[in-house]
mmCIF file of C-alpha atoms and ligand atoms in Angstrom:
data_model
loop_
_atom_site.group_PDB
_atom_site.id
_atom_site.type_symbol
_atom_site.label_atom_id
_atom_site.label_comp_id
_atom_site.label_asym_id
_atom_site.label_seq_id
_atom_site.Cartn_x
_atom_site.Cartn_y
_atom_site.Cartn_z
ATOM 1 C CA UNK A 1 -63.664 -61.100 49.443
ATOM 2 C CA UNK A 2 -61.170 -61.740 46.737
ATOM 3 C CA UNK A 3 -61.224 -61.440 43.071
ATOM 4 C CA UNK A 4 -59.350 -63.945 41.003
ATOM 5 C CA UNK A 5 -57.094 -62.371 38.421
ATOM 6 C CA UNK A 6 -57.913 -63.390 34.929
ATOM 7 C CA UNK A 7 -55.363 -65.816 33.698
ATOM 8 C CA UNK A 8 -54.249 -65.631 30.093
ATOM 9 C CA UNK A 9 -53.876 -69.226 28.602
ATOM 10 C CA UNK A 10 -51.070 -68.761 26.240
ATOM 11 C CA UNK A 11 -51.070 -72.327 24.831
ATOM 12 C CA UNK A 12 -54.686 -72.142 24.025
ATOM 13 C CA UNK A 13 -54.156 -68.932 22.190
ATOM 14 C CA UNK A 14 -51.210 -70.178 20.473
ATOM 15 C CA UNK A 15 -53.075 -73.223 19.167
ATOM 16 C CA UNK A 16 -54.895 -70.822 16.831
ATOM 17 C CA UNK A 17 -51.872 -69.822 14.966
ATOM 18 C CA UNK A 18 -50.937 -72.439 12.284
ATOM 19 C CA UNK A 19 -47.677 -70.690 11.351
ATOM 20 C CA UNK A 20 -46.294 -71.270 14.982
ATOM 21 C CA UNK A 21 -45.777 -74.980 14.570
ATOM 22 C CA UNK A 22 -43.309 -74.639 11.603
ATOM 23 C CA UNK A 23 -39.628 -74.795 11.823
ATOM 24 C CA UNK A 24 -37.081 -72.245 10.566
ATOM 25 C CA UNK A 25 -33.415 -73.470 9.779
ATOM 26 C CA UNK A 26 -34.208 -76.777 11.514
ATOM 27 C CA UNK A 27 -35.397 -75.248 14.770
ATOM 28 C CA UNK A 28 -38.777 -74.374 16.102
ATOM 29 C CA UNK A 29 -39.703 -70.930 14.906
ATOM 30 C CA UNK A 30 -39.491 -68.265 17.794
ATOM 31 C CA UNK A 31 -41.291 -65.335 16.254
ATOM 32 C CA UNK A 32 -40.185 -62.097 18.032
ATOM 33 C CA UNK A 33 -41.036 -59.616 15.226
ATOM 34 C CA UNK A 34 -44.670 -59.052 15.896
ATOM 35 C CA UNK A 35 -43.962 -55.287 16.288
ATOM 36 C CA UNK A 36 -43.332 -55.239 12.661
ATOM 37 C CA UNK A 37 -46.292 -57.570 11.681
ATOM 38 C CA UNK A 38 -48.000 -60.164 13.782
ATOM 39 C CA UNK A 39 -49.025 -63.672 12.647
ATOM 40 C CA UNK A 40 -52.681 -64.513 12.093
ATOM 41 C CA UNK A 41 -54.956 -66.821 13.952
ATOM 42 C CA UNK A 42 -56.815 -69.472 11.760
ATOM 43 C CA UNK A 43 -60.174 -67.633 12.579
ATOM 44 C CA UNK A 44 -58.940 -64.719 10.514
ATOM 45 C CA UNK A 45 -57.621 -66.788 7.658
ATOM 46 C CA UNK A 46 -60.857 -68.648 7.603
ATOM 47 C CA UNK A 47 -62.840 -65.567 7.706
ATOM 48 C CA UNK A 48 -61.042 -64.086 4.620
ATOM 49 C CA UNK A 49 -61.242 -67.330 2.810
ATOM 50 C CA UNK A 50 -65.030 -67.711 3.478
ATOM 51 C CA UNK A 51 -65.575 -64.175 2.280
ATOM 52 C CA UNK A 52 -64.071 -64.989 -1.033
ATOM 53 C CA UNK A 53 -65.283 -68.468 -1.252
ATOM 54 C CA UNK A 54 -68.751 -68.466 -0.008
ATOM 55 C CA UNK A 55 -70.221 -64.879 -0.275
ATOM 56 C CA UNK A 56 -68.634 -62.468 -2.399
ATOM 57 C CA UNK A 57 -69.549 -59.259 -4.331
ATOM 58 C CA UNK A 58 -68.779 -55.572 -4.200
ATOM 59 C CA UNK A 59 -70.106 -53.634 -1.355
ATOM 60 C CA UNK A 60 -72.797 -50.923 -1.238
ATOM 61 C CA UNK A 61 -74.458 -51.635 -4.362
ATOM 62 C CA UNK A 62 -77.229 -53.753 -2.800
ATOM 63 C CA UNK A 63 -79.161 -55.005 -5.741
ATOM 64 C CA UNK A 64 -78.640 -58.712 -5.041
ATOM 65 C CA UNK A 65 -78.172 -61.176 -2.239
ATOM 66 C CA UNK A 66 -74.425 -61.502 -2.478
ATOM 67 C CA UNK A 67 -73.771 -57.788 -2.592
ATOM 68 C CA UNK A 68 -75.997 -57.357 0.435
ATOM 69 C CA UNK A 69 -74.252 -60.193 2.533
ATOM 70 C CA UNK A 70 -70.827 -58.772 1.650
ATOM 71 C CA UNK A 71 -71.940 -55.327 2.636
ATOM 72 C CA UNK A 72 -73.434 -56.608 5.895
ATOM 73 C CA UNK A 73 -69.979 -58.327 6.624
ATOM 74 C CA UNK A 74 -68.057 -55.326 5.752
ATOM 75 C CA UNK A 75 -70.088 -53.034 7.939
ATOM 76 C CA UNK A 76 -69.965 -55.565 10.883
ATOM 77 C CA UNK A 77 -66.342 -55.318 10.701
ATOM 78 C CA UNK A 78 -66.647 -51.543 11.148
ATOM 79 C CA UNK A 79 -68.904 -52.129 14.200
ATOM 80 C CA UNK A 80 -66.383 -54.567 15.572
ATOM 81 C CA UNK A 81 -63.484 -51.893 15.514
ATOM 82 C CA UNK A 82 -66.014 -49.331 16.935
ATOM 83 C CA UNK A 83 -66.371 -51.679 19.867
ATOM 84 C CA UNK A 84 -62.604 -52.274 20.190
ATOM 85 C CA UNK A 85 -61.874 -48.544 20.692
ATOM 86 C CA UNK A 86 -65.296 -47.545 22.196
ATOM 87 C CA UNK A 87 -65.960 -44.931 19.480
ATOM 88 C CA UNK A 88 -69.477 -43.479 20.086
ATOM 89 C CA UNK A 89 -70.611 -44.162 16.350
ATOM 90 C CA UNK A 90 -69.471 -46.373 13.329
ATOM 91 C CA UNK A 91 -69.516 -43.273 11.342
ATOM 92 C CA UNK A 92 -66.405 -42.193 13.146
ATOM 93 C CA UNK A 93 -64.408 -45.245 11.978
ATOM 94 C CA UNK A 94 -62.905 -44.828 8.598
ATOM 95 C CA UNK A 95 -61.149 -47.971 6.744
ATOM 96 C CA UNK A 96 -57.832 -47.104 5.295
ATOM 97 C CA UNK A 97 -55.028 -49.323 4.039
ATOM 98 C CA UNK A 98 -53.185 -48.799 7.369
ATOM 99 C CA UNK A 99 -51.811 -46.427 10.042
ATOM 100 C CA UNK A 100 -49.601 -44.760 7.201
ATOM 101 C CA UNK A 101 -52.505 -43.992 5.012
ATOM 102 C CA UNK A 102 -54.695 -42.823 7.934
ATOM 103 C CA UNK A 103 -51.902 -40.232 8.989
ATOM 104 C CA UNK A 104 -51.473 -39.119 5.349
ATOM 105 C CA UNK A 105 -55.169 -38.639 5.094
ATOM 106 C CA UNK A 106 -55.520 -36.469 8.221
ATOM 107 C CA UNK A 107 -52.311 -34.425 7.234
ATOM 108 C CA UNK A 108 -53.161 -33.786 3.644
ATOM 109 C CA UNK A 109 -56.822 -32.833 4.511
ATOM 110 C CA UNK A 110 -56.062 -30.776 7.437
ATOM 111 C CA UNK A 111 -53.244 -29.245 5.732
ATOM 112 C CA UNK A 112 -55.533 -27.511 3.096
ATOM 113 C CA UNK A 113 -56.673 -25.415 5.882
ATOM 114 C CA UNK A 114 -53.364 -24.390 7.115
ATOM 115 C CA UNK A 115 -51.002 -21.415 6.314
ATOM 116 C CA UNK A 116 -47.293 -20.650 6.464
ATOM 117 C CA UNK A 117 -46.103 -20.331 10.121
ATOM 118 C CA UNK A 118 -48.818 -22.660 11.512
ATOM 119 C CA UNK A 119 -47.186 -25.251 13.809
ATOM 120 C CA UNK A 120 -47.409 -28.931 14.103
ATOM 121 C CA UNK A 121 -46.135 -30.566 17.151
ATOM 122 C CA UNK A 122 -44.635 -34.097 16.692
ATOM 123 C CA UNK A 123 -42.055 -36.005 18.943
ATOM 124 C CA UNK A 124 -38.492 -37.190 18.297
ATOM 125 C CA UNK A 125 -39.676 -40.742 18.788
ATOM 126 C CA UNK A 126 -42.050 -40.944 15.881
ATOM 127 C CA UNK A 127 -42.282 -43.676 13.214
ATOM 128 C CA UNK A 128 -41.624 -42.081 9.862
ATOM 129 C CA UNK A 129 -45.233 -42.583 9.076
ATOM 130 C CA UNK A 130 -46.075 -39.985 11.681
ATOM 131 C CA UNK A 131 -43.170 -37.571 10.352
ATOM 132 C CA UNK A 132 -43.134 -37.557 6.738
ATOM 133 C CA UNK A 133 -46.741 -36.546 6.103
ATOM 134 C CA UNK A 134 -46.119 -33.484 8.339
ATOM 135 C CA UNK A 135 -42.848 -32.776 6.557
ATOM 136 C CA UNK A 136 -44.890 -32.588 3.361
ATOM 137 C CA UNK A 137 -46.652 -29.613 4.762
ATOM 138 C CA UNK A 138 -43.390 -28.084 5.751
ATOM 139 C CA UNK A 139 -42.011 -28.365 2.284
ATOM 140 C CA UNK A 140 -45.095 -27.393 0.434
ATOM 141 C CA UNK A 141 -46.798 -24.787 2.731
ATOM 142 C CA UNK A 142 -44.158 -23.477 5.061
ATOM 143 C CA UNK A 143 -45.700 -25.369 8.072
ATOM 144 C CA UNK A 144 -43.313 -25.291 11.056
ATOM 145 C CA UNK A 145 -42.702 -28.584 12.746
ATOM 146 C CA UNK A 146 -41.811 -28.643 16.532
ATOM 147 C CA UNK A 147 -40.384 -31.923 17.985
ATOM 148 C CA UNK A 148 -40.758 -32.952 21.706
ATOM 149 C CA UNK A 149 -37.409 -34.049 22.751
ATOM 150 C CA UNK A 150 -36.784 -37.596 24.152
ATOM 151 C CA UNK A 151 -35.187 -38.150 27.577
ATOM 152 C CA UNK A 152 -32.386 -40.466 28.002
ATOM 153 C CA UNK A 153 -34.762 -43.412 29.519
ATOM 154 C CA UNK A 154 -36.847 -43.002 26.289
ATOM 155 C CA UNK A 155 -39.820 -40.947 27.832
ATOM 156 C CA UNK A 156 -40.856 -37.695 26.433
ATOM 157 C CA UNK A 157 -39.639 -34.411 27.915
ATOM 158 C CA UNK A 158 -43.056 -33.236 29.120
ATOM 159 C CA UNK A 159 -41.912 -29.843 30.342
ATOM 160 C CA UNK A 160 -40.450 -29.233 26.948
ATOM 161 C CA UNK A 161 -43.859 -30.352 25.341
ATOM 162 C CA UNK A 162 -45.766 -27.801 27.177
ATOM 163 C CA UNK A 163 -43.392 -25.039 26.295
ATOM 164 C CA UNK A 164 -44.030 -25.778 22.563
ATOM 165 C CA UNK A 165 -47.730 -25.319 22.658
ATOM 166 C CA UNK A 166 -49.199 -22.134 21.825
ATOM 167 C CA UNK A 167 -51.757 -20.228 19.610
ATOM 168 C CA UNK A 168 -49.871 -21.318 16.491
ATOM 169 C CA UNK A 169 -50.137 -25.037 17.329
ATOM 170 C CA UNK A 170 -52.628 -26.609 14.949
ATOM 171 C CA UNK A 171 -52.102 -30.263 15.493
ATOM 172 C CA UNK A 172 -50.233 -32.499 18.075
ATOM 173 C CA UNK A 173 -49.273 -35.906 16.591
ATOM 174 C CA UNK A 174 -47.507 -38.267 18.768
ATOM 175 C CA UNK A 175 -47.306 -42.023 19.094
ATOM 176 C CA UNK A 176 -49.215 -43.764 21.964
ATOM 177 C CA UNK A 177 -46.529 -46.342 22.168
ATOM 178 C CA UNK A 178 -43.087 -46.360 20.615
ATOM 179 C CA UNK A 179 -42.280 -49.157 18.216
ATOM 180 C CA UNK A 180 -38.534 -48.849 19.089
ATOM 181 C CA UNK A 181 -38.518 -47.850 22.869
ATOM 182 C CA UNK A 182 -41.791 -49.609 23.997
ATOM 183 C CA UNK A 183 -42.331 -46.357 25.883
ATOM 184 C CA UNK A 184 -46.091 -45.782 26.656
ATOM 185 C CA UNK A 185 -46.656 -41.961 26.471
ATOM 186 C CA UNK A 186 -48.769 -40.025 28.972
ATOM 187 C CA UNK A 187 -51.321 -39.385 26.416
ATOM 188 C CA UNK A 188 -54.130 -38.129 28.660
ATOM 189 C CA UNK A 189 -51.649 -35.311 29.822
ATOM 190 C CA UNK A 190 -50.685 -34.635 26.173
ATOM 191 C CA UNK A 191 -54.197 -34.414 25.089
ATOM 192 C CA UNK A 192 -55.378 -32.097 27.958
ATOM 193 C CA UNK A 193 -52.384 -29.656 27.312
ATOM 194 C CA UNK A 194 -53.182 -29.633 23.567
ATOM 195 C CA UNK A 195 -56.919 -29.044 24.119
ATOM 196 C CA UNK A 196 -55.985 -26.189 26.474
ATOM 197 C CA UNK A 197 -54.602 -24.382 23.516
ATOM 198 C CA UNK A 198 -57.448 -25.588 21.193
ATOM 199 C CA UNK A 199 -55.170 -27.929 19.150
ATOM 200 C CA UNK A 200 -56.463 -31.351 18.156
ATOM 201 C CA UNK A 201 -54.513 -34.417 18.864
ATOM 202 C CA UNK A 202 -53.665 -37.431 16.524
ATOM 203 C CA UNK A 203 -52.354 -40.558 18.276
ATOM 204 C CA UNK A 204 -50.479 -43.123 16.513
ATOM 205 C CA UNK A 205 -51.874 -46.348 18.022
ATOM 206 C CA UNK A 206 -50.131 -48.786 15.696
ATOM 207 C CA UNK A 207 -48.417 -50.473 18.722
ATOM 208 C CA UNK A 208 -50.624 -49.289 21.730
ATOM 209 C CA UNK A 209 -53.840 -50.952 20.256
ATOM 210 C CA UNK A 210 -52.018 -54.313 20.269
ATOM 211 C CA UNK A 211 -50.938 -54.301 23.787
ATOM 212 C CA UNK A 212 -53.798 -52.734 25.706
ATOM 213 C CA UNK A 213 -57.326 -51.590 25.818
ATOM 214 C CA UNK A 214 -58.010 -48.217 24.015
ATOM 215 C CA UNK A 215 -61.151 -46.106 24.719
ATOM 216 C CA UNK A 216 -61.077 -43.094 22.538
ATOM 217 C CA UNK A 217 -63.853 -41.464 24.568
ATOM 218 C CA UNK A 218 -62.010 -41.832 27.827
ATOM 219 C CA UNK A 219 -59.031 -40.334 26.050
ATOM 220 C CA UNK A 220 -60.931 -37.590 24.442
ATOM 221 C CA UNK A 221 -58.593 -37.932 21.444
ATOM 222 C CA UNK A 222 -59.396 -36.288 18.192
ATOM 223 C CA UNK A 223 -57.950 -38.823 15.866
ATOM 224 C CA UNK A 224 -56.697 -42.435 16.631
ATOM 225 C CA UNK A 225 -54.897 -44.450 13.952
ATOM 226 C CA UNK A 226 -53.881 -48.015 13.593
ATOM 227 C CA UNK A 227 -53.095 -50.942 11.187
ATOM 228 C CA UNK A 228 -54.839 -54.158 10.986
ATOM 229 C CA UNK A 229 -51.812 -56.332 10.354
ATOM 230 C CA UNK A 230 -50.104 -55.737 13.682
ATOM 231 C CA UNK A 231 -53.294 -56.544 15.515
ATOM 232 C CA UNK A 232 -53.434 -60.181 14.406
ATOM 233 C CA UNK A 233 -55.386 -59.052 11.109
ATOM 234 C CA UNK A 234 -54.411 -58.865 7.550
ATOM 235 C CA UNK A 235 -52.326 -56.249 5.771
ATOM 236 C CA UNK A 236 -53.785 -53.701 3.553
ATOM 237 C CA UNK A 237 -56.480 -52.458 5.974
ATOM 238 C CA UNK A 238 -56.181 -49.842 8.791
ATOM 239 C CA UNK A 239 -58.358 -47.493 10.758
ATOM 240 C CA UNK A 240 -58.703 -43.776 11.064
ATOM 241 C CA UNK A 241 -61.042 -42.997 14.054
ATOM 242 C CA UNK A 242 -61.879 -39.337 14.153
ATOM 243 C CA UNK A 243 -64.429 -37.396 16.303
ATOM 244 C CA UNK A 244 -67.494 -36.660 14.326
ATOM 245 C CA UNK A 245 -67.115 -32.892 14.393
ATOM 246 C CA UNK A 246 -63.503 -33.263 13.327
ATOM 247 C CA UNK A 247 -64.157 -35.733 10.472
ATOM 248 C CA UNK A 248 -67.018 -33.525 9.224
ATOM 249 C CA UNK A 249 -64.633 -30.529 8.910
ATOM 250 C CA UNK A 250 -62.129 -32.476 6.848
ATOM 251 C CA UNK A 251 -62.199 -32.090 3.108
ATOM 252 C CA UNK A 252 -61.984 -35.476 1.269
ATOM 253 C CA UNK A 253 -58.595 -37.016 0.622
ATOM 254 C CA UNK A 254 -59.207 -39.147 -2.513
ATOM 255 C CA UNK A 255 -62.028 -38.800 -5.097
ATOM 256 C CA UNK A 256 -63.940 -41.646 -6.739
ATOM 257 C CA UNK A 257 -66.875 -43.883 -6.298
ATOM 258 C CA UNK A 258 -68.747 -44.335 -3.036
ATOM 259 C CA UNK A 259 -67.437 -40.995 -1.543
ATOM 260 C CA UNK A 260 -70.032 -38.585 -3.233
ATOM 261 C CA UNK A 261 -73.372 -37.317 -2.502
ATOM 262 C CA UNK A 262 -74.168 -36.393 -6.168
ATOM 263 C CA UNK A 263 -72.121 -35.586 -9.313
ATOM 264 C CA UNK A 264 -72.905 -33.366 -12.236
ATOM 265 C CA UNK A 265 -70.564 -31.972 -14.794
ATOM 266 C CA UNK A 266 -70.678 -28.683 -12.963
ATOM 267 C CA UNK A 267 -70.360 -29.772 -9.243
ATOM 268 C CA UNK A 268 -70.127 -32.513 -6.770
ATOM 269 C CA UNK A 269 -71.407 -32.927 -3.158
ATOM 270 C CA UNK A 270 -69.826 -35.418 -0.816
ATOM 271 C CA UNK A 271 -71.093 -38.308 1.178
ATOM 272 C CA UNK A 272 -70.915 -38.017 4.908
ATOM 273 C CA UNK A 273 -68.020 -39.660 6.943
ATOM 274 C CA UNK A 274 -67.022 -42.330 6.887
ATOM 275 C CA UNK A 275 -67.815 -43.045 3.282
ATOM 276 C CA UNK A 276 -66.419 -39.610 2.344
ATOM 277 C CA UNK A 277 -62.991 -40.993 3.090
ATOM 278 C CA UNK A 278 -63.396 -44.289 1.416
ATOM 279 C CA UNK A 279 -63.207 -43.570 -2.301
ATOM 280 C CA UNK A 280 -63.344 -46.537 -4.716
ATOM 281 C CA UNK A 281 -63.883 -50.205 -3.855
ATOM 282 C CA UNK A 282 -62.605 -50.691 -0.431
ATOM 283 C CA UNK A 283 -60.384 -53.472 0.941
ATOM 284 C CA UNK A 284 -63.549 -55.552 1.574
ATOM 285 C CA UNK A 285 -61.764 -58.987 2.515
ATOM 286 C CA UNK A 286 -59.134 -57.248 4.455
ATOM 287 C CA UNK A 287 -61.931 -55.317 6.464
ATOM 288 C CA UNK A 288 -63.602 -58.668 7.162
ATOM 289 C CA UNK A 289 -60.280 -60.124 8.386
ATOM 290 C CA UNK A 290 -59.674 -57.339 10.575
ATOM 291 C CA UNK A 291 -63.250 -57.573 12.064
ATOM 292 C CA UNK A 292 -62.574 -61.335 12.652
ATOM 293 C CA UNK A 293 -59.233 -60.458 14.362
ATOM 294 C CA UNK A 294 -61.059 -58.083 16.587
ATOM 295 C CA UNK A 295 -63.823 -60.648 17.454
ATOM 296 C CA UNK A 296 -61.151 -63.198 18.191
ATOM 297 C CA UNK A 297 -59.436 -60.859 20.623
ATOM 298 C CA UNK A 298 -62.615 -60.267 22.544
ATOM 299 C CA UNK A 299 -62.542 -63.765 24.107
ATOM 300 C CA UNK A 300 -59.388 -62.577 26.038
ATOM 301 C CA UNK A 301 -58.962 -60.041 28.964
ATOM 302 C CA UNK A 302 -56.696 -57.332 27.440
ATOM 303 C CA UNK A 303 -55.126 -56.676 30.851
ATOM 304 C CA UNK A 304 -54.163 -60.228 31.253
ATOM 305 C CA UNK A 305 -52.575 -60.211 27.830
ATOM 306 C CA UNK A 306 -50.564 -57.129 28.828
ATOM 307 C CA UNK A 307 -49.522 -58.875 31.918
ATOM 308 C CA UNK A 308 -48.411 -62.000 29.938
ATOM 309 C CA UNK A 309 -46.352 -59.848 27.558
ATOM 310 C CA UNK A 310 -44.700 -57.894 30.202
ATOM 311 C CA UNK A 311 -43.707 -61.130 32.012
ATOM 312 C CA UNK A 312 -42.174 -62.226 28.759
ATOM 313 C CA UNK A 313 -40.091 -58.880 28.585
ATOM 314 C CA UNK A 314 -39.091 -59.276 32.325
ATOM 315 C CA UNK A 315 -37.938 -62.937 31.723
ATOM 316 C CA UNK A 316 -35.628 -61.706 29.060
ATOM 317 C CA UNK A 317 -34.386 -58.883 31.217
ATOM 318 C CA UNK A 318 -33.825 -61.250 33.999
ATOM 319 C CA UNK A 319 -32.119 -63.946 31.708
ATOM 320 C CA UNK A 320 -29.659 -61.457 30.585
ATOM 321 C CA UNK A 321 -29.071 -60.187 34.109
ATOM 322 C CA UNK A 322 -27.330 -56.975 33.203
ATOM 323 C CA UNK A 323 -24.980 -58.399 30.630
ATOM 324 C CA UNK A 324 -22.268 -55.718 30.116
ATOM 325 C CA UNK A 325 -22.067 -56.519 26.286
ATOM 326 C CA UNK A 326 -25.619 -55.490 25.674
ATOM 327 C CA UNK A 327 -27.177 -51.981 25.633
ATOM 328 C CA UNK A 328 -30.987 -51.527 25.868
ATOM 329 C CA UNK A 329 -32.474 -48.526 24.132
ATOM 330 C CA UNK A 330 -35.674 -47.451 25.921
ATOM 331 C CA UNK A 331 -36.078 -48.218 29.718
ATOM 332 C CA UNK A 332 -38.877 -45.701 30.614
ATOM 333 C CA UNK A 333 -41.109 -46.914 33.629
ATOM 334 C CA UNK A 334 -44.210 -48.748 32.542
ATOM 335 C CA UNK A 335 -42.831 -49.494 29.064
ATOM 336 C CA UNK A 336 -44.418 -52.146 26.853
ATOM 337 C CA UNK A 337 -43.087 -55.425 25.750
ATOM 338 C CA UNK A 338 -40.587 -54.363 23.140
ATOM 339 C CA UNK A 339 -36.754 -54.805 23.710
ATOM 340 C CA UNK A 340 -34.491 -52.878 21.499
ATOM 341 C CA UNK A 341 -30.888 -53.475 22.062
ATOM 342 C CA UNK A 342 -27.271 -53.483 20.781
ATOM 343 C CA UNK A 343 -24.545 -56.108 21.289
ATOM 344 C CA UNK A 344 -21.201 -54.575 21.701
ATOM 345 C CA UNK A 345 -18.986 -54.903 18.706
ATOM 346 C CA UNK A 346 -21.730 -56.167 16.378
ATOM 347 C CA UNK A 347 -23.951 -54.609 13.781
ATOM 348 C CA UNK A 348 -27.592 -55.179 14.572
ATOM 349 C CA UNK A 349 -28.012 -56.846 11.234
ATOM 350 C CA UNK A 350 -25.443 -59.568 11.972
ATOM 351 C CA UNK A 351 -27.059 -60.201 15.301
ATOM 352 C CA UNK A 352 -30.418 -60.711 13.612
ATOM 353 C CA UNK A 353 -28.927 -62.986 11.080
ATOM 354 C CA UNK A 354 -27.256 -65.093 13.762
ATOM 355 C CA UNK A 355 -30.263 -65.358 15.671
ATOM 356 C CA UNK A 356 -32.263 -66.608 12.643
ATOM 357 C CA UNK A 357 -29.887 -69.712 12.694
ATOM 358 C CA UNK A 358 -31.393 -70.510 15.857
ATOM 359 C CA UNK A 359 -34.953 -69.998 14.558
ATOM 360 C CA UNK A 360 -35.242 -66.697 16.421
ATOM 361 C CA UNK A 361 -36.899 -63.911 14.233
ATOM 362 C CA UNK A 362 -35.989 -60.333 15.381
ATOM 363 C CA UNK A 363 -35.890 -57.216 13.287
ATOM 364 C CA UNK A 364 -32.826 -55.007 13.069
ATOM 365 C CA UNK A 365 -32.376 -51.544 11.500
ATOM 366 C CA UNK A 366 -33.675 -48.056 12.040
ATOM 367 C CA UNK A 367 -37.316 -49.344 12.635
ATOM 368 C CA UNK A 368 -38.441 -46.505 10.512
ATOM 369 C CA UNK A 369 -37.354 -44.150 13.179
ATOM 370 C CA UNK A 370 -34.118 -42.344 11.988
ATOM 371 C CA UNK A 371 -34.522 -39.217 14.146
ATOM 372 C CA UNK A 372 -34.838 -41.407 17.237
ATOM 373 C CA UNK A 373 -31.760 -43.618 16.425
ATOM 374 C CA UNK A 374 -29.790 -40.332 16.043
ATOM 375 C CA UNK A 375 -31.113 -39.170 19.262
ATOM 376 C CA UNK A 376 -29.524 -42.155 20.942
ATOM 377 C CA UNK A 377 -26.276 -42.007 18.858
ATOM 378 C CA UNK A 378 -26.888 -45.348 16.975
ATOM 379 C CA UNK A 379 -27.366 -46.089 13.315
ATOM 380 C CA UNK A 380 -29.600 -49.199 14.134
ATOM 381 C CA UNK A 381 -30.599 -51.647 16.678
ATOM 382 C CA UNK A 382 -32.109 -55.162 17.031
ATOM 383 C CA UNK A 383 -35.595 -55.439 18.462
ATOM 384 C CA UNK A 384 -37.361 -58.299 19.900
ATOM 385 C CA UNK A 385 -41.126 -57.539 20.170
ATOM 386 C CA UNK A 386 -43.565 -59.920 22.065
ATOM 387 C CA UNK A 387 -46.937 -60.932 21.219
ATOM 388 C CA UNK A 388 -49.636 -62.677 23.091
ATOM 389 C CA UNK A 389 -48.615 -66.127 21.566
ATOM 390 C CA UNK A 390 -45.081 -65.987 22.799
ATOM 391 C CA UNK A 391 -44.203 -68.295 25.841
ATOM 392 C CA UNK A 392 -41.600 -67.782 28.668
ATOM 393 C CA UNK A 393 -39.861 -70.797 27.118
ATOM 394 C CA UNK A 394 -39.343 -68.889 24.007
ATOM 395 C CA UNK A 395 -38.047 -66.033 25.905
ATOM 396 C CA UNK A 396 -35.604 -68.245 27.523
ATOM 397 C CA UNK A 397 -34.541 -69.711 24.148
ATOM 398 C CA UNK A 398 -34.122 -66.194 22.912
ATOM 399 C CA UNK A 399 -31.699 -65.339 25.696
ATOM 400 C CA UNK A 400 -29.705 -68.533 25.226
ATOM 401 C CA UNK A 401 -29.540 -67.770 21.323
ATOM 402 C CA UNK A 402 -28.292 -64.135 22.079
ATOM 403 C CA UNK A 403 -25.759 -65.378 24.478
ATOM 404 C CA UNK A 404 -24.511 -67.709 21.748
ATOM 405 C CA UNK A 405 -24.643 -64.942 19.199
ATOM 406 C CA UNK A 406 -22.610 -62.651 21.323
ATOM 407 C CA UNK A 407 -19.938 -65.317 21.440
ATOM 408 C CA UNK A 408 -19.295 -64.710 17.727
ATOM 409 C CA UNK A 409 -18.492 -61.062 18.440
ATOM 410 C CA UNK A 410 -16.330 -61.037 21.596
HETATM 411 C C1 PLP B 501 -45.972 -50.044 12.145
HETATM 412 C C2 PLP B 501 -46.088 -48.637 12.637
HETATM 413 C C3 PLP B 501 -46.452 -47.498 11.762
HETATM 414 C C4 PLP B 501 -46.880 -47.700 10.312
HETATM 415 O O1 PLP B 501 -47.800 -48.798 10.126
HETATM 416 P P1 PLP B 501 -48.191 -49.378 8.580
HETATM 417 O O2 PLP B 501 -48.810 -50.565 8.883
HETATM 418 O O3 PLP B 501 -46.685 -49.485 8.138
HETATM 419 O O4 PLP B 501 -48.830 -48.263 7.984
HETATM 420 C C5 PLP B 501 -46.766 -46.331 12.292
HETATM 421 N N1 PLP B 501 -46.529 -46.105 13.647
HETATM 422 C C6 PLP B 501 -46.013 -47.160 14.392
HETATM 423 C C7 PLP B 501 -45.742 -46.720 15.796
HETATM 424 C C8 PLP B 501 -45.968 -48.354 14.019
HETATM 425 O O5 PLP B 501 -45.313 -49.262 14.711
#
């Protein structure tokens, strides 16, 4: 008996993205900057437009039909996100404005219970979003940050990681997948080791959630964060998943409407999670857009998407065929579809600008990961990041444009 491998139909998926038919500088757009923000399918655009044009009111104040309809749509989005990450309950899904705000929320609330000398373990490959909020605790409260070193191929030094853990470890906060290296970290191992010293783990899933299935129960992770806009949804919305008992133990982050139980002049009581962490009018339209993005993604097999994206990366690697004028940063086994590189004798910004003339959009700079850049002895890199809508032909065109760009510098 044989099982057919699910095939990912890139042309069918691509047809849902109106922006992908446009031209840039007289050339067809080749969008390889999805790691910074992904394009949106029309299902997301229409869901948001409908939410404003057909049934709009503030949420949670259900005294009239539109308020009830909008509340239902908002809470349905929460249920869609719950399904996406297989959280046990919708009450463990907090809407924030993005991965950055989710991490700031956990760091500031958790920080209230920490004292000088307590330790937080992060890694050298983190996005600034998963470094700065913990640095605040260092500056303000004398919390000690311990960094897991990165090996030459872009993987974490797991022996060094285990040696960093101890009774003072109060949190391990690492990325599930690096936005620069593409490294997919051994998160099950990281979580088991942290739990062995009773430390909770926060995973930055901003990249990982886009490229593969995530199951927070199978991972046994304490906190998982990501943004909507990299997952084919809108900006302004993100997610903080937290285990029920972890969220229940966190003091509120911001105060305002919707997050309280009762208020008198003398005292307040708080609502239960997730509402405790959603002060004020939430990003209603954006949450509905994220829900639509998740529902749109559900039609595809996530492993088939990952295989397609991996094929794009391999096509680029094969096309460049070990070019001696190019250095790739991040070559860990099993890495995701992100290609960071430098061209000999060229600044990454100049490479990106020349590629733009050929319609190819890549990012260049520090990718909000200055410690990682320093680790690899560079000040910047160019980065092509692949999404489900990219085609093998686009991968070939990117290689051809890169070879032409290199000609300017040799
Ligand atoms: C993009 C990104 C973030 C920050 O996401 P925002 O949407 O800017 O809040 C954090 N971590 C990683 C790995 C990212 O790629």
